[in-house]
Amino acid sequence: MGTMTMVIIALGAVVALIVLLGVVYFVMSSREAKKKTQEELENTGPMITRDINSVPIESTTNFMDFDEVKDNMIIRKKRTQYIMVIQCQGVNYDLLSGEEKMAVEEGFIQFLNTLRFPIQLYVQTRTLNLKDIVDEYKSRMQGMKDEIEKIKIRLDQAKRTGNLDAIDKLEFDIRRKENVLSYGTDISDYISRLSVNRNILQQKTYVIASYFVAEAGDMVHSANEDIDSICFSELYTRCQSIISALASAEVMGRVLNSEELAELLYIAYNRDDSENLQLSKVLNAQYDALYSSGKDILLKKQEKLKQDIEAESIELATQSILEADRKRQEEIELRRIQVQEKAEKLIDEYQAQMDPALYEAAKKEVRNRKIIKKTG
């Protein structure tokens, strides 16, 4: 075999090896790219397959700065950051005296000096929903009407028994509550007219506290439930210390629950739509329930039984009072008759010592007292 033949064979082997390596590299690159794409889909959420001009359209959840809302916390950055929000109720600083202003300022300085972790202040402007306020006010007015009806029932009972003191007191109570009811109705009507075609803005101030999982140490192999529990404990402790420190500056605060956090985020992402479609009404409509559930039948039976017992007890009390009063009047009448008879006998015993005119006048006086006692 010549030298040229050996060179050709060697070159052929080298070419075959290069082709084989190229095929292996292509297969491995394809698998790696497919695996990477799958991981990105799992981490970033679903992607819409439709594309326009070869540009994929991603889900809107990929553009949000949080993963989910759970256990009164906002979870961010693939469960590496947890956030709690404190809603603050401020104090009217301009109405305070000089000493009170100084006390508030010193309290705020003390609050800043006690911080050992970063916080953020967030102010959100909302359109004040006067309709809910008016509805709540009307609900209270309905409760006032129910109270007046109950007092009227007690007034009827007092009139049957002839208790003048109770009648005067109940009538005064009815007049007072009716005046309050009339005033409340006027206020609710005025607010309803005021809210028509007019936006009333309200500012709410929040303190945002965050906790990073890295602060708790190495938790790579921990379950999500354990991480959530640890972060909740740490965040809640921080929020309570913030609330206590703010109280020294006359600022009251409370931690928002999950529904309120969702509403906070909803308004932040939907400035315009939040005025037309309120999140609280959507949740109350049970949009995420398989079926709308009414009140439990057992609760309905208990309420009906309670109403029946109340009505029967009122009726029994009324009848008992009337019967007791009737018996008392009979006893009084019987005693009065006995006294009258005894008085007439005593007059008859002393008839011989009296002249006829005095005797007749005394007997007549006894009879007149009987009539006055009966009609008085």
Coordinates of C-alpha atoms in Angstrom, one line a residue:
M1 CA 0.0 0.0 0.0
G2 CA 1.5 3.4 -1.0
T3 CA 1.9 6.4 1.0
M4 CA -0.8 8.3 -0.9
T5 CA -3.4 5.7 -0.1
M6 CA -2.6 5.9 3.6
V7 CA -2.9 9.6 3.6
I8 CA -6.3 9.4 1.9
I9 CA -7.5 6.9 4.4
A10 CA -6.3 9.1 7.3
L11 CA -8.0 12.1 5.9
G12 CA -11.2 10.2 5.4
A13 CA -11.1 9.0 9.1
V14 CA -10.5 12.6 10.3
V15 CA -13.5 13.9 8.2
A16 CA -15.8 11.2 9.5
L17 CA -14.7 12.0 13.1
I18 CA -15.4 15.7 12.5
V19 CA -18.8 14.9 11.1
L20 CA -19.6 12.6 14.0
L21 CA -18.6 15.3 16.5
G22 CA -20.7 17.9 14.7
V23 CA -23.7 15.7 14.9
V24 CA -23.2 15.0 18.6
Y25 CA -22.7 18.7 19.3
F26 CA -25.9 19.6 17.4
V27 CA -27.9 17.0 19.3
M28 CA -26.6 18.2 22.7
S29 CA -27.1 21.8 21.8
S30 CA -30.7 21.1 20.8
R31 CA -31.4 19.3 24.1
E32 CA -29.8 22.1 26.1
A33 CA -31.8 24.8 24.3
K34 CA -35.0 22.9 24.8
K35 CA -34.3 22.3 28.5
K36 CA -33.5 26.0 29.0
T37 CA -36.6 27.1 27.2
Q38 CA -38.7 24.8 29.4
E39 CA -37.1 26.2 32.6
E40 CA -37.8 29.7 31.4
L41 CA -41.5 28.9 30.8
E42 CA -41.8 27.3 34.2
N43 CA -40.2 30.3 36.0
T44 CA -41.8 33.1 34.1
G45 CA -45.3 31.6 33.5
P46 CA -47.2 30.7 30.4
M47 CA -46.5 32.3 27.1
I48 CA -49.1 32.8 24.4
T49 CA -48.1 30.9 21.3
R50 CA -49.5 33.4 18.9
D51 CA -47.0 35.9 17.7
I52 CA -47.2 39.0 15.5
N53 CA -44.3 39.8 13.2
S54 CA -42.3 36.9 14.8
V55 CA -42.4 38.7 18.2
P56 CA -43.8 36.4 21.0
I57 CA -46.5 37.9 23.2
E58 CA -45.9 37.1 26.9
S59 CA -48.4 36.9 29.7
T60 CA -49.1 40.0 31.7
T61 CA -48.0 38.2 34.9
N62 CA -44.5 38.4 33.6
F63 CA -44.5 42.1 33.9
M64 CA -45.7 42.3 37.5
D65 CA -43.4 42.9 40.3
F66 CA -44.8 40.2 42.6
D67 CA -45.5 36.5 42.5
E68 CA -48.6 36.1 44.7
V69 CA -50.4 37.4 47.8
K70 CA -50.5 35.0 50.7
D71 CA -50.9 35.1 54.4
N72 CA -51.1 38.9 54.6
M73 CA -47.8 39.1 52.6
I74 CA -46.7 40.0 49.1
I75 CA -44.2 37.4 47.7
R76 CA -41.7 38.7 45.2
K77 CA -38.7 37.6 43.2
K78 CA -39.4 33.9 43.1
R79 CA -40.0 33.6 46.8
T80 CA -36.8 35.4 47.8
Q81 CA -38.5 38.6 49.2
Y82 CA -41.6 38.9 51.4
I83 CA -43.4 42.2 52.1
M84 CA -46.0 43.3 54.7
V85 CA -47.8 46.7 54.5
I86 CA -49.0 48.8 57.4
Q87 CA -51.8 51.3 56.9
C88 CA -51.2 54.5 58.9
Q89 CA -53.9 56.8 60.4
G90 CA -52.2 60.1 60.8
V91 CA -52.8 63.0 63.2
N92 CA -53.8 66.5 62.2
Y93 CA -50.6 68.3 63.0
D94 CA -51.8 71.8 62.3
L95 CA -54.5 71.6 65.0
L96 CA -52.0 70.6 67.7
S97 CA -50.6 73.0 70.2
G98 CA -46.9 73.8 70.4
E99 CA -46.2 71.3 73.1
E100 CA -48.2 68.6 71.3
K101 CA -46.3 69.3 68.1
M102 CA -43.0 69.0 69.9
A103 CA -44.1 65.7 71.4
V104 CA -45.1 64.3 68.0
E105 CA -41.8 65.4 66.5
E106 CA -39.9 63.7 69.4
G107 CA -41.9 60.6 68.9
F108 CA -41.2 60.5 65.2
I109 CA -37.4 61.0 65.9
Q110 CA -37.6 58.1 68.4
F111 CA -39.4 56.0 65.7
L112 CA -36.5 56.7 63.2
N113 CA -33.9 55.9 65.8
T114 CA -35.5 52.5 66.6
L115 CA -35.4 51.3 63.0
R116 CA -33.0 48.5 62.4
F117 CA -34.1 47.5 58.9
P118 CA -35.1 49.4 55.8
I119 CA -38.7 50.6 55.2
Q120 CA -40.5 52.4 52.5
L121 CA -43.3 55.0 52.6
Y122 CA -46.0 54.8 50.0
V123 CA -48.9 57.2 49.5
Q124 CA -51.9 56.1 47.3
T125 CA -54.6 58.4 46.2
R126 CA -58.0 56.8 45.8
T127 CA -61.5 58.0 44.9
L128 CA -63.6 58.0 48.0
N129 CA -66.5 55.6 47.6
L130 CA -69.3 57.5 49.2
K131 CA -71.9 54.9 48.1
D132 CA -70.6 52.3 50.5
I133 CA -70.6 54.9 53.3
V134 CA -74.2 55.9 52.5
D135 CA -75.3 52.3 52.4
E136 CA -73.7 51.6 55.8
Y137 CA -75.4 54.8 57.2
K138 CA -78.8 53.7 55.8
S139 CA -78.2 50.3 57.4
R140 CA -77.7 52.0 60.8
M141 CA -80.9 54.0 60.2
Q142 CA -82.8 50.8 59.6
G143 CA -81.5 49.5 62.9
M144 CA -82.7 52.7 64.5
K145 CA -86.2 52.1 63.0
D146 CA -86.2 48.6 64.5
E147 CA -85.3 50.0 67.9
I148 CA -88.2 52.5 67.7
E149 CA -90.6 49.7 66.9
K150 CA -89.5 47.8 69.9
I151 CA -89.9 50.8 72.1
K152 CA -93.4 51.3 70.8
I153 CA -94.3 47.7 71.8
R154 CA -93.0 48.5 75.3
L155 CA -95.1 51.7 75.3
D156 CA -98.3 49.8 74.4
Q157 CA -97.6 47.4 77.3
A158 CA -97.0 50.4 79.7
K159 CA -100.3 52.0 78.6
R160 CA -102.2 48.7 79.3
T161 CA -100.8 48.6 82.8
G162 CA -101.3 52.3 83.4
N163 CA -97.6 53.0 84.4
L164 CA -97.5 56.7 83.9
D165 CA -93.7 57.1 84.6
A166 CA -92.8 54.4 82.1
I167 CA -95.1 55.9 79.5
D168 CA -93.5 59.4 79.8
K169 CA -90.0 57.9 79.7
L170 CA -90.8 55.7 76.6
E171 CA -92.5 58.5 74.8
F172 CA -89.5 60.8 75.3
D173 CA -87.1 58.0 74.1
I174 CA -89.2 57.6 71.0
R175 CA -89.2 61.3 70.2
R176 CA -85.4 61.4 70.7
K177 CA -84.7 58.5 68.5
E178 CA -87.1 59.7 65.8
N179 CA -85.3 63.1 65.8
V180 CA -82.0 61.2 65.4
L181 CA -83.5 59.1 62.6
S182 CA -84.8 62.2 60.8
Y183 CA -81.4 63.9 61.1
G184 CA -79.5 60.8 59.8
T185 CA -81.9 60.5 56.9
D186 CA -81.2 64.1 55.9
I187 CA -77.4 63.6 56.2
S188 CA -77.5 60.4 54.0
D189 CA -79.6 62.1 51.4
Y190 CA -77.3 65.1 51.3
I191 CA -74.2 62.9 50.9
S192 CA -75.9 61.0 48.1
R193 CA -76.6 64.2 46.2
L194 CA -73.1 65.5 47.0
S195 CA -71.4 62.4 45.4
V196 CA -73.3 62.6 42.1
N197 CA -70.9 63.4 39.3
R198 CA -68.2 64.4 41.7
N199 CA -64.9 62.7 42.6
I200 CA -63.7 63.1 46.1
L201 CA -60.1 62.0 46.5
Q202 CA -58.6 60.5 49.6
Q203 CA -54.9 59.9 50.4
K204 CA -53.8 56.8 52.3
T205 CA -50.3 56.4 53.7
Y206 CA -48.6 53.0 54.0
V207 CA -45.3 51.8 55.6
I208 CA -43.8 48.9 53.7
A209 CA -41.6 46.4 55.5
S210 CA -39.7 43.7 53.7
Y211 CA -37.8 40.6 54.6
F212 CA -35.4 38.6 52.4
V213 CA -35.0 34.9 52.7
A214 CA -31.3 35.2 52.6
E215 CA -31.5 36.9 56.1
A216 CA -32.7 33.6 57.5
G217 CA -29.6 31.7 56.3
D218 CA -29.3 28.8 53.9
M219 CA -32.9 27.6 53.2
V220 CA -32.3 26.2 49.7
H221 CA -33.5 22.8 50.6
S222 CA -36.5 24.0 52.8
A223 CA -40.1 23.6 51.7
N224 CA -42.1 26.6 50.6
E225 CA -44.4 26.3 53.6
D226 CA -41.5 26.4 56.0
I227 CA -40.0 29.5 54.3
D228 CA -43.4 31.2 54.3
S229 CA -43.9 30.5 58.0
I230 CA -40.4 31.8 59.0
C231 CA -40.8 34.9 56.9
F232 CA -44.2 35.6 58.2
S233 CA -43.0 35.4 61.8
E234 CA -40.1 37.7 61.1
L235 CA -42.2 40.2 59.1
Y236 CA -44.9 40.3 61.7
T237 CA -42.4 41.0 64.5
R238 CA -41.0 43.9 62.4
C239 CA -44.4 45.3 61.7
Q240 CA -45.4 45.2 65.4
S241 CA -42.3 47.1 66.3
I242 CA -43.0 49.7 63.7
I243 CA -46.6 50.1 64.9
S244 CA -45.4 50.5 68.5
A245 CA -42.8 53.1 67.5
L246 CA -45.3 55.0 65.4
A247 CA -47.8 55.1 68.3
S248 CA -45.3 57.3 70.2
A249 CA -45.8 59.9 67.4
E250 CA -49.6 59.7 67.7
V251 CA -49.8 57.7 64.4
M252 CA -51.9 54.6 64.6
G253 CA -51.2 51.7 62.3
R254 CA -52.4 48.2 61.4
V255 CA -51.2 45.4 59.1
L256 CA -53.2 44.9 55.9
N257 CA -54.8 41.5 55.3
S258 CA -54.5 39.6 52.1
E259 CA -57.7 41.0 50.6
E260 CA -56.6 44.6 51.4
L261 CA -53.2 43.9 49.9
A262 CA -54.9 42.6 46.7
E263 CA -57.0 45.8 46.6
L264 CA -53.8 47.9 47.1
L265 CA -52.1 46.2 44.2
Y266 CA -55.2 46.3 42.0
I267 CA -55.6 50.0 42.4
A268 CA -51.9 50.5 41.8
Y269 CA -52.1 48.6 38.5
N270 CA -55.6 49.8 37.5
R271 CA -55.9 53.5 38.3
D272 CA -58.8 54.2 36.0
D273 CA -60.7 50.9 36.2
S274 CA -60.6 50.7 40.0
E275 CA -63.2 53.5 40.1
N276 CA -65.7 51.6 38.0
L277 CA -65.0 48.0 39.2
Q278 CA -64.1 47.7 42.9
L279 CA -62.2 44.6 44.0
S280 CA -64.3 44.2 47.2
K281 CA -67.5 43.9 45.1
V282 CA -65.9 41.3 42.8
L283 CA -64.8 39.2 45.8
N284 CA -68.2 39.5 47.5
A285 CA -69.8 38.3 44.2
Q286 CA -67.9 35.0 44.7
Y287 CA -66.6 35.0 41.2
D288 CA -64.0 32.3 42.1
A289 CA -66.6 30.0 43.7
L290 CA -68.0 26.9 42.1
Y291 CA -71.5 27.9 43.3
S292 CA -73.0 30.8 45.2
S293 CA -73.7 29.6 48.8
G294 CA -76.6 31.0 50.8
K295 CA -76.9 31.1 54.5
D296 CA -76.7 27.7 56.2
I297 CA -80.1 26.1 56.8
L298 CA -79.2 25.4 60.4
L299 CA -78.5 29.1 61.0
K300 CA -81.8 30.0 59.4
K301 CA -83.6 27.7 61.7
Q302 CA -81.8 29.1 64.7
E303 CA -82.6 32.6 63.7
K304 CA -86.3 31.7 63.1
L305 CA -86.4 29.9 66.5
K306 CA -84.9 33.0 68.2
Q307 CA -87.5 35.3 66.6
D308 CA -90.3 33.0 67.7
I309 CA -89.0 32.8 71.2
E310 CA -88.7 36.5 71.4
A311 CA -92.2 37.1 70.1
E312 CA -93.7 34.5 72.5
S313 CA -91.7 35.8 75.4
I314 CA -93.1 39.3 74.8
E315 CA -96.6 38.0 74.5
L316 CA -96.2 35.9 77.7
A317 CA -94.8 38.9 79.6
T318 CA -97.7 41.1 78.4
Q319 CA -100.3 38.6 79.4
S320 CA -98.7 38.0 82.7
I321 CA -98.6 41.7 83.6
L322 CA -102.2 42.1 82.6
E323 CA -103.3 39.1 84.6
A324 CA -101.2 40.1 87.7
D325 CA -102.7 43.6 87.4
R326 CA -106.3 42.2 87.2
K327 CA -105.7 40.1 90.3
R328 CA -104.2 43.0 92.1
Q329 CA -107.3 45.1 91.2
E330 CA -109.6 42.4 92.5
E331 CA -107.8 42.2 95.8
I332 CA -107.9 45.9 96.2
E333 CA -111.7 45.9 95.4
L334 CA -112.3 43.1 97.8
R335 CA -110.4 44.9 100.5
R336 CA -112.2 48.2 99.8
I337 CA -115.6 46.4 100.1
Q338 CA -114.6 44.8 103.4
V339 CA -113.5 48.2 104.8
Q340 CA -116.7 49.9 103.6
E341 CA -118.8 47.2 105.2
K342 CA -116.8 47.4 108.5
A343 CA -117.2 51.2 108.5
E344 CA -121.0 51.0 108.0
K345 CA -121.3 48.5 110.9
L346 CA -119.3 50.9 113.2
I347 CA -121.7 53.7 112.2
D348 CA -124.7 51.5 112.9
E349 CA -123.2 50.7 116.4
Y350 CA -123.1 54.4 117.3
Q351 CA -126.4 55.3 115.6
A352 CA -128.1 55.8 119.0
Q353 CA -125.6 58.4 120.0
M354 CA -126.0 60.4 116.8
D355 CA -129.0 62.5 115.5
P356 CA -130.6 61.1 112.3
A357 CA -129.1 63.8 110.1
L358 CA -125.6 63.0 111.2
Y359 CA -126.2 59.3 110.8
E360 CA -127.4 59.7 107.3
A361 CA -124.6 62.0 106.4
A362 CA -122.0 59.5 107.7
K363 CA -123.5 56.7 105.8
K364 CA -123.6 58.8 102.6
E365 CA -120.0 59.8 103.1
V366 CA -119.0 56.1 103.2
R367 CA -120.9 55.5 100.0
N368 CA -119.3 58.5 98.3
R369 CA -115.8 57.3 99.3
K370 CA -116.7 54.0 97.8
I371 CA -117.5 55.7 94.4
I372 CA -114.4 57.9 94.6
K373 CA -112.2 54.9 95.3
K374 CA -113.7 53.0 92.4
T375 CA -113.4 55.7 89.8
G376 CA -110.1 57.2 91.1

